[in-house]
Amino acid sequence: MKKTSTKILIVDDDPDIREILTYNLSNEGYNVKSAVNGVEALKKAKKFIPDIILLDVMMPEMDGIEACSQLREIESLSKSMVIFLSARGEDFTQIAAFDAGADDYINKPVKPKILLKKISSISRRILSENNVTSNIIIGSLVIDRDSYSVTHEKDEITLPRKEFELLHMLASKPGKVLTRDEIMFKVWGTQVVVGDRTIDVHIRKLREKIGEKYIKTIKGVGYKFKA
Amino acid sequence: MKKTSTKILIVDDDPDIREILTYNLSNEGYNVKSAVNGVEALKKAKKFIPDIILLDVMMPEMDGIEACSQLREIESLSKSMVIFLSARGEDFTQIAAFDAGADDYINKPVKPKILLKKISSISRRILSENNVTSNIIIGSLVIDRDSYSVTHEKDEITLPRKEFELLHMLASKPGKVLTRDEIMFKVWGTQVVVGDRTIDVHIRKLREKIGEKYIKTIKGVGYKFKA
DNA sequence: ACAGCTACTTAACAATAACTTAATATTAGA
DNA sequence: TCTAATATTAAGTTATTGTTAAGTAGCTGT
């Protein structure tokens, strides 16, 4: 397997989850440590300097949000990625998490496959360094994940979630044609099934907002973003 | 029209479910077989080599998890997708399922719409995985599958699907003469039958777009690509 | 709890690019 | 030269996407 030296710190009060995650990630060659609560997490993180911190939202004493805020204060951890493990895809939780400085989140139950995928993509990103944020700038378009907004010729438009994810996905691989299947998988996931025209409608709304020139249709294949 | 020959093995102890699934999937043109338990599933899978295995989690004797693990041990089934049918979205079940090597899961009661959508997207993925030949650079031509485009003397032309596939096929074996039969088979497949002049028309459009010099006609034999 | 709002999805229909065919012209090779 | 094969053109067809409007669900603030 891939011998990445990416360091991961798991923080969760549930021993079972710690074990499952540790098992799966160690198996993939990651350097894994764990902590049972926020206080211990802070202590271990200072020494271990993990690249990635998996943080449970619900924990006794100090919850994940609070722990994340404090982790963010630590100078040496400024480059670490914090990923939340949230019990549900509650909007509140997600927003609060991002507010506290989280870089990503995963909904429980954690599926090892998804987790590994995420971890590996993040660790690849870390290795390739200079990725400051997940923001994208193309021509006169600025796509900003932090605020879920797009700045297009000086005016900022806040996009709904689905529209943003769709645009972000297209723009993150400019020039590449993304098939409807790929889009479905990335934006909607495998458990949701929506009709054929749903993507078109979102595309239309995006075009309405940012202009026609960016998103090109490749009939029978998919869509692609061009600068 | 779309006559996919994707093979599906249904494994469930409930005859009603077997019948419903078999009916729905057969109707869509899939090649369907079924088994009533894990033991039979293993036996049939070895001979049938299904592309997709729909596996009930709860079964007498050998449950789905165990069956999946054993299926995963079989060399010839390494490319098969295993989809679990789970009675509930229980955490334990999901984690165990993914651990056992499942690729996806569907919650019961199975809605035909969701099932068919999932199956068709998976079977499309399976089909498209087979022809992942990378990009081609010949002389001043760059043929890029990601963007479905050809860059010819500094300007990028996005090609329609058939034209792209045709060009890609010719260019992937430069110098070799490809017969009309070979082209038909590769670009159109065995299920579709089109007239004789169709290929000519696509060839003409390609020549129009990338210039005359690349594609040469060998009368009575076929076409060849030259650098 | 409620109205009002936004995001999202769906369905029906329109539009269109991609593709195919048909009719006719041209060409290469025996 | 003669003929079968291919080229060309324009006119169908069809599959795929675009568009619109309306429905649904979930959230927000009162």
Short mmCIF file of C-alpha atoms (C1' of nucleotides) in Angstrom, two decimals:
data_model
loop_
_atom_site.label_atom_id
_atom_site.label_comp_id
_atom_site.label_asym_id
_atom_site.label_seq_id
_atom_site.Cartn_x
_atom_site.Cartn_y
_atom_site.Cartn_z
CA MET A 1 0.00 0.00 0.00
CA LYS A 2 0.91 3.67 -0.05
CA LYS A 3 3.45 4.52 2.61
CA THR A 4 2.35 7.99 3.54
CA SER A 5 3.78 9.43 6.68
CA THR A 6 0.75 11.59 7.23
CA LYS A 7 0.04 11.94 10.93
CA ILE A 8 -3.53 11.66 12.14
CA LEU A 9 -4.97 12.35 15.54
CA ILE A 10 -8.32 10.80 16.38
CA VAL A 11 -10.38 12.45 19.08
CA ASP A 12 -13.50 10.64 20.22
CA ASP A 13 -14.88 9.51 23.53
CA ASP A 14 -16.27 6.31 22.10
CA PRO A 15 -13.65 3.53 22.33
CA ASP A 16 -15.30 1.56 19.53
CA ILE A 17 -15.02 4.40 17.07
CA ARG A 18 -11.45 5.10 18.09
CA GLU A 19 -10.64 1.49 17.47
CA ILE A 20 -12.36 1.25 14.10
CA LEU A 21 -10.77 4.42 12.81
CA THR A 22 -7.34 3.57 14.19
CA TYR A 23 -7.55 0.14 12.66
CA ASN A 24 -8.56 1.34 9.23
CA LEU A 25 -6.15 4.23 9.04
CA SER A 26 -3.18 2.33 10.44
CA ASN A 27 -3.86 -0.33 7.85
CA GLU A 28 -3.41 2.27 5.16
CA GLY A 29 -0.04 3.22 6.53
CA TYR A 30 -0.93 6.38 8.36
CA ASN A 31 0.69 7.38 11.59
CA VAL A 32 -2.24 7.34 14.01
CA LYS A 33 -2.72 8.44 17.59
CA SER A 34 -5.89 9.02 19.55
CA ALA A 35 -7.31 11.03 22.41
CA VAL A 36 -10.49 10.54 24.41
CA ASN A 37 -11.43 14.17 24.92
CA GLY A 38 -10.65 17.74 24.02
CA VAL A 39 -8.21 18.33 26.86
CA GLU A 40 -6.15 15.30 26.01
CA ALA A 41 -6.38 16.21 22.34
CA LEU A 42 -4.78 19.59 22.96
CA LYS A 43 -1.98 18.05 24.97
CA LYS A 44 -1.24 15.32 22.41
CA ALA A 45 -1.61 17.61 19.44
CA LYS A 46 1.07 19.96 20.74
CA LYS A 47 3.57 17.16 20.85
CA PHE A 48 2.43 15.05 17.92
CA ILE A 49 1.76 17.91 15.47
CA PRO A 50 -0.72 15.90 13.41
CA ASP A 51 -1.42 16.72 9.79
CA ILE A 52 -5.03 15.76 10.21
CA ILE A 53 -7.23 15.86 13.28
CA LEU A 54 -10.45 13.84 13.30
CA LEU A 55 -12.65 15.45 15.89
CA ASP A 56 -15.90 14.17 17.28
CA VAL A 57 -18.43 16.92 17.72
CA MET A 58 -20.19 15.47 20.74
CA MET A 59 -17.86 14.90 23.63
CA PRO A 60 -18.12 15.29 27.39
CA GLU A 61 -16.39 18.23 29.07
CA MET A 62 -15.06 20.05 26.06
CA ASP A 63 -17.02 19.55 22.85
CA GLY A 64 -15.52 19.35 19.41
CA ILE A 65 -16.35 22.90 18.45
CA GLU A 66 -14.65 24.32 21.50
CA ALA A 67 -11.68 22.00 21.10
CA CYS A 68 -11.30 23.07 17.50
CA SER A 69 -11.28 26.74 18.44
CA GLN A 70 -8.54 26.12 20.94
CA LEU A 71 -6.54 23.99 18.54
CA ARG A 72 -6.71 26.82 16.08
CA GLU A 73 -5.02 29.10 18.59
CA ILE A 74 -1.95 26.95 18.60
CA GLU A 75 0.68 28.31 16.29
CA SER A 76 2.32 25.01 15.47
CA LEU A 77 -0.96 23.51 14.35
CA SER A 78 -1.84 26.20 11.87
CA LYS A 79 -1.30 23.85 8.98
CA SER A 80 -3.26 20.94 10.41
CA MET A 81 -6.55 19.99 8.86
CA VAL A 82 -9.44 19.55 11.25
CA ILE A 83 -12.17 17.18 10.16
CA PHE A 84 -15.30 16.90 12.21
CA LEU A 85 -17.19 13.72 12.78
CA SER A 86 -20.76 14.78 13.25
CA ALA A 87 -23.58 12.57 14.39
CA ARG A 88 -25.91 14.01 11.82
CA GLY A 89 -25.77 16.31 8.88
CA GLU A 90 -27.35 19.04 10.91
CA ASP A 91 -26.83 22.42 9.40
CA PHE A 92 -26.21 23.97 12.75
CA THR A 93 -23.41 21.60 13.50
CA GLN A 94 -21.78 22.09 10.16
CA ILE A 95 -21.95 25.84 10.25
CA ALA A 96 -20.69 25.96 13.81
CA ALA A 97 -17.91 23.59 12.84
CA PHE A 98 -16.76 25.72 9.96
CA ASP A 99 -17.05 28.78 12.16
CA ALA A 100 -14.69 27.17 14.62
CA GLY A 101 -12.16 26.61 11.88
CA ALA A 102 -12.89 23.12 10.65
CA ASP A 103 -11.66 22.20 7.23
CA ASP A 104 -14.13 19.44 6.50
CA TYR A 105 -16.61 17.17 8.13
CA ILE A 106 -17.82 13.60 7.84
CA ASN A 107 -21.21 12.38 8.90
CA LYS A 108 -21.56 9.41 11.19
CA PRO A 109 -21.83 6.56 10.75
CA VAL A 110 -18.37 6.89 9.33
CA LYS A 111 -17.93 4.74 6.28
CA PRO A 112 -14.33 3.58 6.11
CA LYS A 113 -14.30 3.92 2.35
CA ILE A 114 -15.40 7.52 2.39
CA LEU A 115 -13.11 8.34 5.27
CA LEU A 116 -10.10 6.84 3.55
CA LYS A 117 -10.92 8.62 0.37
CA LYS A 118 -11.16 11.91 2.16
CA ILE A 119 -8.03 11.33 4.15
CA SER A 120 -6.04 10.31 1.14
CA SER A 121 -7.18 13.26 -0.88
CA ILE A 122 -6.35 15.59 1.98
CA SER A 123 -2.99 14.05 2.58
CA ARG A 124 -2.21 14.35 -1.09
CA ARG A 125 -3.17 17.99 -0.88
CA ILE A 126 -0.93 18.45 2.14
CA LEU A 127 1.96 16.84 0.34
CA SER A 128 1.53 19.09 -2.63
CA GLU A 129 1.82 21.98 -0.19
CA ASN A 130 0.96 25.51 -1.23
CA ASN A 131 -2.74 24.87 -1.09
CA VAL A 132 -3.68 27.77 1.13
CA THR A 133 -7.41 27.39 1.06
CA SER A 134 -9.87 25.47 -1.01
CA ASN A 135 -10.73 28.70 -2.74
CA ILE A 136 -10.51 28.88 -6.48
CA ILE A 137 -9.70 31.86 -8.62
CA ILE A 138 -10.28 31.62 -12.33
CA GLY A 139 -10.24 34.68 -14.49
CA SER A 140 -12.64 37.14 -12.96
CA LEU A 141 -14.32 34.47 -10.85
CA VAL A 142 -13.44 33.93 -7.22
CA ILE A 143 -15.01 30.91 -5.62
CA ASP A 144 -14.86 31.06 -1.87
CA ARG A 145 -15.75 28.01 0.15
CA ASP A 146 -15.64 29.83 3.45
CA SER A 147 -18.53 32.05 2.59
CA TYR A 148 -20.17 29.83 -0.01
CA SER A 149 -19.98 32.72 -2.37
CA VAL A 150 -18.74 33.63 -5.80
CA THR A 151 -17.33 36.98 -6.71
CA HIS A 152 -17.97 37.73 -10.32
CA GLU A 153 -16.78 41.01 -11.74
CA LYS A 154 -16.78 42.76 -8.42
CA ASP A 155 -20.12 41.67 -7.07
CA GLU A 156 -20.39 38.88 -4.60
CA ILE A 157 -23.12 36.32 -4.97
CA THR A 158 -23.92 33.88 -2.21
CA LEU A 159 -24.91 30.57 -3.71
CA PRO A 160 -27.16 27.90 -2.29
CA ARG A 161 -25.32 24.81 -1.19
CA LYS A 162 -26.01 22.54 -4.14
CA GLU A 163 -25.26 25.21 -6.67
CA PHE A 164 -22.05 26.04 -4.88
CA GLU A 165 -20.89 22.45 -4.68
CA LEU A 166 -21.65 21.96 -8.33
CA LEU A 167 -19.76 25.06 -9.38
CA HIS A 168 -16.91 24.31 -7.06
CA MET A 169 -16.60 20.83 -8.44
CA LEU A 170 -16.59 21.98 -12.04
CA ALA A 171 -14.20 24.83 -11.38
CA SER A 172 -11.78 22.70 -9.42
CA LYS A 173 -10.99 20.81 -12.59
CA PRO A 174 -11.18 23.45 -15.28
CA GLY A 175 -11.29 22.01 -18.76
CA LYS A 176 -12.14 18.53 -17.60
CA VAL A 177 -15.49 17.17 -18.62
CA LEU A 178 -17.42 15.89 -15.65
CA THR A 179 -20.07 13.33 -16.44
CA ARG A 180 -23.49 13.45 -14.92
CA ASP A 181 -22.60 10.36 -12.95
CA GLU A 182 -19.53 11.97 -11.48
CA ILE A 183 -21.50 15.06 -10.59
CA MET A 184 -24.26 13.01 -9.01
CA PHE A 185 -21.78 11.06 -6.97
CA LYS A 186 -19.86 14.08 -5.72
CA VAL A 187 -22.67 16.48 -5.07
CA TRP A 188 -25.51 14.18 -4.09
CA GLY A 189 -23.70 11.08 -2.88
CA THR A 190 -24.68 7.50 -3.48
CA GLN A 191 -27.73 7.33 -1.29
CA VAL A 192 -29.75 10.06 -2.89
CA VAL A 193 -31.38 9.62 -6.24
CA VAL A 194 -32.70 12.62 -8.05
CA GLY A 195 -34.27 13.00 -11.43
CA ASP A 196 -32.40 13.55 -14.65
CA ARG A 197 -33.34 17.18 -15.01
CA THR A 198 -32.19 18.27 -11.57
CA ILE A 199 -28.61 18.83 -12.62
CA ASP A 200 -29.75 20.84 -15.63
CA VAL A 201 -31.78 23.14 -13.49
CA HIS A 202 -28.88 23.83 -11.19
CA ILE A 203 -26.64 24.41 -14.17
CA ARG A 204 -29.15 26.84 -15.55
CA LYS A 205 -29.30 28.78 -12.32
CA LEU A 206 -25.54 28.96 -12.17
CA ARG A 207 -25.38 30.24 -15.71
CA GLU A 208 -28.02 32.78 -14.84
CA LYS A 209 -25.90 34.03 -11.97
CA ILE A 210 -22.35 33.90 -13.26
CA GLY A 211 -22.95 34.16 -16.98
CA GLU A 212 -23.14 31.73 -19.85
CA LYS A 213 -19.52 31.62 -20.80
CA TYR A 214 -18.12 29.50 -18.01
CA ILE A 215 -20.01 26.25 -18.15
CA LYS A 216 -20.00 24.38 -21.40
CA THR A 217 -22.22 21.42 -22.25
CA ILE A 218 -20.70 18.43 -23.94
CA LYS A 219 -23.77 16.67 -25.15
CA GLY A 220 -23.85 13.02 -24.28
CA VAL A 221 -20.85 13.37 -22.00
CA GLY A 222 -21.30 16.03 -19.36
CA TYR A 223 -20.30 19.56 -18.48
CA LYS A 224 -17.02 21.34 -18.35
CA PHE A 225 -15.74 24.56 -16.91
CA LYS A 226 -13.63 26.88 -18.97
CA ALA A 227 -11.81 30.06 -18.16
CA MET B 1 -31.40 0.61 -27.90
CA LYS B 2 -29.30 0.37 -24.75
CA LYS B 3 -28.81 -3.36 -24.60
CA THR B 4 -26.38 -3.70 -21.73
CA SER B 5 -25.19 -7.17 -21.02
CA THR B 6 -24.34 -6.38 -17.43
CA LYS B 7 -24.67 -9.50 -15.31
CA ILE B 8 -26.38 -9.29 -11.95
CA LEU B 9 -26.63 -11.89 -9.22
CA ILE B 10 -29.40 -11.48 -6.68
CA VAL B 11 -28.94 -13.13 -3.31
CA ASP B 12 -31.89 -13.14 -0.96
CA ASP B 13 -33.75 -15.79 0.98
CA ASP B 14 -37.09 -14.12 0.40
CA PRO B 15 -38.66 -15.44 -2.81
CA ASP B 16 -40.83 -12.32 -3.22
CA ILE B 17 -37.87 -10.02 -3.22
CA ARG B 18 -35.98 -12.25 -5.61
CA GLU B 19 -38.91 -12.19 -7.96
CA ILE B 20 -39.46 -8.44 -7.81
CA LEU B 21 -35.83 -7.65 -8.37
CA THR B 22 -35.44 -10.22 -11.10
CA TYR B 23 -38.51 -8.90 -12.85
CA ASN B 24 -37.45 -5.28 -12.72
CA LEU B 25 -33.88 -5.86 -13.74
CA SER B 26 -34.65 -8.35 -16.50
CA ASN B 27 -37.08 -5.85 -17.91
CA GLU B 28 -34.26 -3.38 -18.28
CA GLY B 29 -32.24 -5.85 -20.26
CA TYR B 30 -29.88 -7.06 -17.59
CA ASN B 31 -28.69 -10.61 -17.41
CA VAL B 32 -30.06 -11.73 -14.05
CA LYS B 33 -29.59 -14.82 -11.92
CA SER B 34 -30.44 -15.41 -8.31
CA ALA B 35 -29.43 -17.44 -5.28
CA VAL B 36 -31.29 -18.12 -2.04
CA ASN B 37 -28.35 -18.07 0.36
CA GLY B 38 -24.69 -17.36 0.76
CA VAL B 39 -23.53 -20.85 -0.05
CA GLU B 40 -25.46 -20.98 -3.28
CA ALA B 41 -24.34 -17.45 -4.06
CA LEU B 42 -20.70 -18.44 -3.88
CA LYS B 43 -21.28 -21.41 -6.12
CA LYS B 44 -23.24 -19.46 -8.73
CA ALA B 45 -20.98 -16.44 -8.62
CA LYS B 46 -17.96 -18.55 -9.51
CA LYS B 47 -19.60 -19.72 -12.69
CA PHE B 48 -21.65 -16.67 -13.60
CA ILE B 49 -19.01 -14.02 -12.81
CA PRO B 50 -21.57 -11.29 -12.24
CA ASP B 51 -20.69 -7.65 -12.64
CA ILE B 52 -22.94 -6.74 -9.79
CA ILE B 53 -24.00 -8.77 -6.75
CA LEU B 54 -27.05 -7.69 -4.79
CA LEU B 55 -26.65 -9.22 -1.37
CA ASP B 56 -29.19 -9.37 1.40
CA VAL B 57 -27.62 -8.75 4.79
CA MET B 58 -29.95 -10.92 6.80
CA MET B 59 -29.94 -14.49 5.64
CA PRO B 60 -30.06 -17.84 7.40
CA GLU B 61 -26.89 -19.93 7.67
CA MET B 62 -24.40 -17.56 6.10
CA ASP B 63 -25.26 -13.88 6.43
CA GLY B 64 -24.49 -11.25 3.82
CA ILE B 65 -21.42 -9.93 5.58
CA GLU B 66 -19.84 -13.32 5.74
CA ALA B 67 -20.84 -14.09 2.17
CA CYS B 68 -19.32 -10.83 1.00
CA SER B 69 -16.04 -11.55 2.73
CA GLN B 70 -15.87 -14.91 1.05
CA LEU B 71 -16.83 -13.50 -2.32
CA ARG B 72 -14.04 -11.00 -1.97
CA GLU B 73 -11.59 -13.85 -1.61
CA ILE B 74 -12.42 -15.13 -5.05
CA GLU B 75 -9.95 -13.91 -7.62
CA SER B 76 -12.29 -13.93 -10.58
CA LEU B 77 -14.77 -11.70 -8.77
CA SER B 78 -12.32 -8.95 -7.93
CA LYS B 79 -14.00 -6.61 -10.35
CA SER B 80 -17.56 -7.31 -9.24
CA MET B 81 -19.46 -4.68 -7.34
CA VAL B 82 -21.19 -5.86 -4.19
CA ILE B 83 -24.27 -3.95 -3.13
CA PHE B 84 -25.91 -4.75 0.17
CA LEU B 85 -29.62 -4.74 0.73
CA SER B 86 -30.02 -3.89 4.38
CA ALA B 87 -33.19 -4.03 6.38
CA ARG B 88 -32.28 -0.91 8.28
CA GLY B 89 -29.71 1.80 8.18
CA GLU B 90 -28.08 0.44 11.28
CA ASP B 91 -24.64 1.78 12.02
CA PHE B 92 -23.24 -1.56 12.79
CA THR B 93 -24.47 -3.05 9.58
CA GLN B 94 -23.04 -0.31 7.44
CA ILE B 95 -19.63 -0.32 9.03
CA ALA B 96 -19.44 -4.07 8.96
CA ALA B 97 -20.63 -4.09 5.37
CA PHE B 98 -18.01 -1.68 4.13
CA ASP B 99 -15.42 -3.49 6.16
CA ALA B 100 -16.39 -6.70 4.42
CA GLY B 101 -15.75 -5.05 1.10
CA ALA B 102 -19.13 -3.80 0.01
CA ASP B 103 -19.18 -1.10 -2.60
CA ASP B 104 -22.55 0.34 -1.83
CA TYR B 105 -25.78 -0.39 -0.02
CA ILE B 106 -29.46 0.14 -0.49
CA ASN B 107 -31.97 0.29 2.32
CA LYS B 108 -35.03 -1.89 2.26
CA PRO B 109 -37.71 -1.61 1.24
CA VAL B 110 -36.00 -1.41 -2.10
CA LYS B 111 -37.58 1.15 -4.37
CA PRO B 112 -37.29 -0.01 -7.96
CA LYS B 113 -36.51 3.50 -9.11
CA ILE B 114 -33.53 3.86 -6.83
CA LEU B 115 -32.33 0.38 -7.58
CA LEU B 116 -32.47 0.84 -11.33
CA LYS B 117 -30.77 4.19 -11.18
CA LYS B 118 -27.98 2.83 -9.07
CA ILE B 119 -27.52 -0.25 -11.18
CA SER B 120 -27.45 1.72 -14.39
CA SER B 121 -24.93 4.20 -13.10
CA ILE B 122 -22.74 1.41 -11.83
CA SER B 123 -22.98 -0.57 -15.01
CA ARG B 124 -22.10 2.50 -16.99
CA ARG B 125 -19.10 2.99 -14.77
CA ILE B 126 -18.07 -0.61 -15.33
CA LEU B 127 -18.37 -0.24 -19.07
CA SER B 128 -16.44 3.01 -19.19
CA GLU B 129 -13.66 1.72 -16.99
CA ASN B 130 -12.60 -0.66 -19.70
CA ASN B 131 -11.59 1.94 -22.23
CA VAL B 132 -9.56 4.30 -20.13
CA THR B 133 -6.75 4.94 -22.51
CA SER B 134 -4.86 8.03 -21.66
CA ASN B 135 -4.31 11.12 -23.68
CA ILE B 136 -2.50 11.07 -26.98
CA ILE B 137 0.03 13.47 -28.36
CA ILE B 138 1.03 13.17 -31.99
CA GLY B 139 2.96 15.88 -33.69
CA SER B 140 1.05 19.08 -33.21
CA LEU B 141 -2.12 17.24 -32.22
CA VAL B 142 -3.07 16.74 -28.60
CA ILE B 143 -6.03 14.50 -28.02
CA ASP B 144 -7.34 14.91 -24.50
CA ARG B 145 -9.98 12.57 -23.19
CA ASP B 146 -10.56 14.58 -20.04
CA SER B 147 -11.80 17.56 -21.95
CA TYR B 148 -13.05 15.72 -25.02
CA SER B 149 -11.00 18.09 -27.06
CA VAL B 150 -8.27 18.23 -29.64
CA THR B 151 -5.64 20.91 -29.64
CA HIS B 152 -4.46 21.54 -33.13
CA GLU B 153 -1.85 24.18 -33.73
CA LYS B 154 -2.70 26.12 -30.62
CA ASP B 155 -6.46 26.17 -30.81
CA GLU B 156 -8.58 23.80 -28.85
CA ILE B 157 -11.56 22.21 -30.52
CA THR B 158 -14.12 20.37 -28.48
CA LEU B 159 -15.41 17.41 -30.44
CA PRO B 160 -18.77 15.70 -30.25
CA ARG B 161 -18.67 12.29 -28.69
CA LYS B 162 -18.65 10.03 -31.72
CA GLU B 163 -16.15 12.16 -33.56
CA PHE B 164 -13.89 12.15 -30.55
CA GLU B 165 -14.08 8.41 -30.07
CA LEU B 166 -13.38 7.87 -33.73
CA LEU B 167 -10.37 10.16 -33.76
CA HIS B 168 -9.12 8.77 -30.49
CA MET B 169 -9.32 5.27 -31.84
CA LEU B 170 -7.49 6.07 -35.04
CA ALA B 171 -4.82 8.10 -33.27
CA SER B 172 -4.24 5.45 -30.63
CA LYS B 173 -2.76 3.23 -33.32
CA PRO B 174 -0.99 5.61 -35.65
CA GLY B 175 -0.01 4.06 -38.93
CA LYS B 176 -2.29 1.06 -38.51
CA VAL B 177 -5.13 0.70 -40.93
CA LEU B 178 -8.42 0.22 -39.14
CA THR B 179 -11.19 -1.47 -41.06
CA ARG B 180 -14.71 -0.22 -41.06
CA ASP B 181 -15.70 -3.26 -39.07
CA GLU B 182 -13.17 -2.54 -36.38
CA ILE B 183 -14.29 1.06 -36.19
CA MET B 184 -17.93 0.07 -36.02
CA PHE B 185 -17.24 -2.36 -33.23
CA LYS B 186 -15.14 -0.02 -31.14
CA VAL B 187 -17.09 3.18 -31.54
CA TRP B 188 -20.64 1.91 -31.95
CA GLY B 189 -20.46 -1.46 -30.25
CA THR B 190 -22.15 -4.63 -31.33
CA GLN B 191 -25.64 -3.64 -30.37
CA VAL B 192 -26.06 -0.68 -32.66
CA VAL B 193 -26.28 -0.97 -36.41
CA VAL B 194 -25.79 2.07 -38.57
CA GLY B 195 -25.50 2.57 -42.28
CA ASP B 196 -22.32 2.44 -44.30
CA ARG B 197 -22.04 6.12 -44.93
CA THR B 198 -22.16 7.13 -41.28
CA ILE B 199 -18.47 6.57 -40.72
CA ASP B 200 -17.62 8.58 -43.83
CA VAL B 201 -19.57 11.53 -42.60
CA HIS B 202 -17.81 11.54 -39.26
CA ILE B 203 -14.46 11.21 -41.00
CA ARG B 204 -15.32 14.15 -43.16
CA LYS B 205 -16.21 16.31 -40.17
CA LEU B 206 -12.98 15.39 -38.48
CA ARG B 207 -10.98 16.30 -41.57
CA GLU B 208 -12.84 19.57 -41.70
CA LYS B 209 -11.83 20.33 -38.14
CA ILE B 210 -8.28 19.07 -37.84
CA GLY B 211 -7.17 19.21 -41.47
CA GLU B 212 -6.90 16.72 -44.28
CA LYS B 213 -3.43 15.46 -43.64
CA TYR B 214 -4.03 13.25 -40.64
CA ILE B 215 -6.60 10.73 -41.75
CA LYS B 216 -5.84 8.74 -44.84
CA THR B 217 -8.29 6.57 -46.72
CA ILE B 218 -7.14 3.14 -47.81
CA LYS B 219 -9.73 2.26 -50.36
CA GLY B 220 -11.35 -1.11 -49.87
CA VAL B 221 -9.68 -1.53 -46.49
CA GLY B 222 -10.31 1.30 -44.09
CA TYR B 223 -8.68 4.38 -42.63
CA LYS B 224 -5.38 5.10 -41.03
CA PHE B 225 -3.93 7.87 -38.99
CA LYS B 226 -0.55 9.28 -39.81
CA ALA B 227 1.66 11.79 -38.08
"C1'" DA C 1 -47.31 27.32 15.97
"C1'" DC C 2 -47.48 29.85 12.03
"C1'" DA C 3 -46.61 32.38 7.78
"C1'" DG C 4 -43.25 33.36 4.67
"C1'" DC C 5 -39.06 32.30 2.68
"C1'" DT C 6 -35.50 29.72 0.33
"C1'" DA C 7 -33.60 25.71 -1.59
"C1'" DC C 8 -34.42 21.91 -3.96
"C1'" DT C 9 -36.83 18.73 -6.97
"C1'" DT C 10 -39.98 17.36 -10.48
"C1'" DA C 11 -42.58 17.26 -14.69
"C1'" DA C 12 -44.01 18.78 -19.08
"C1'" DC C 13 -42.68 20.66 -23.03
"C1'" DA C 14 -39.34 23.18 -26.21
"C1'" DA C 15 -35.05 23.56 -28.34
"C1'" DT C 16 -30.99 21.93 -30.23
"C1'" DA C 17 -26.79 19.63 -31.17
"C1'" DA C 18 -25.45 15.21 -32.47
"C1'" DC C 19 -26.12 11.77 -35.25
"C1'" DT C 20 -27.95 9.17 -39.28
"C1'" DT C 21 -29.56 8.62 -43.76
"C1'" DA C 22 -30.31 9.35 -48.51
"C1'" DA C 23 -29.14 11.13 -52.79
"C1'" DT C 24 -25.62 12.38 -55.78
"C1'" DA C 25 -20.80 13.25 -57.06
"C1'" DT C 26 -16.16 11.96 -57.17
"C1'" DT C 27 -12.25 9.06 -56.92
"C1'" DA C 28 -8.88 5.27 -56.87
"C1'" DG C 29 -7.57 1.17 -58.61
"C1'" DA C 30 -8.35 -3.06 -61.55
"C1'" DT D 1 -12.26 3.07 -68.95
"C1'" DC D 2 -15.23 1.29 -65.82
"C1'" DT D 3 -16.81 0.22 -61.41
"C1'" DA D 4 -16.97 -0.25 -56.61
"C1'" DA D 5 -15.75 2.39 -52.89
"C1'" DT D 6 -15.66 6.64 -50.73
"C1'" DA D 7 -16.72 11.84 -50.51
"C1'" DT D 8 -19.88 15.31 -50.10
"C1'" DT D 9 -23.98 17.69 -49.13
"C1'" DA D 10 -28.20 18.53 -47.32
"C1'" DA D 11 -32.09 16.89 -45.30
"C1'" DG D 12 -34.18 14.04 -41.85
"C1'" DT D 13 -34.28 11.78 -36.84
"C1'" DT D 14 -33.30 11.17 -32.36
"C1'" DA D 15 -31.21 11.66 -27.93
"C1'" DT D 16 -29.96 14.85 -24.81
"C1'" DT D 17 -30.26 19.11 -22.73
"C1'" DG D 18 -32.67 23.65 -21.85
"C1'" DT D 19 -36.51 26.06 -19.88
"C1'" DT D 20 -40.35 27.13 -17.28
"C1'" DA D 21 -43.45 26.76 -13.77
"C1'" DA D 22 -45.24 24.52 -10.08
"C1'" DG D 23 -44.84 21.47 -6.05
"C1'" DT D 24 -42.52 20.07 -1.62
"C1'" DA D 25 -39.82 20.34 2.36
"C1'" DG D 26 -37.30 22.55 5.69
"C1'" DC D 27 -35.85 26.52 7.97
"C1'" DT D 28 -36.44 31.47 10.04
"C1'" DG D 29 -38.20 34.75 12.59
"C1'" DT D 30 -42.32 36.46 14.78
#
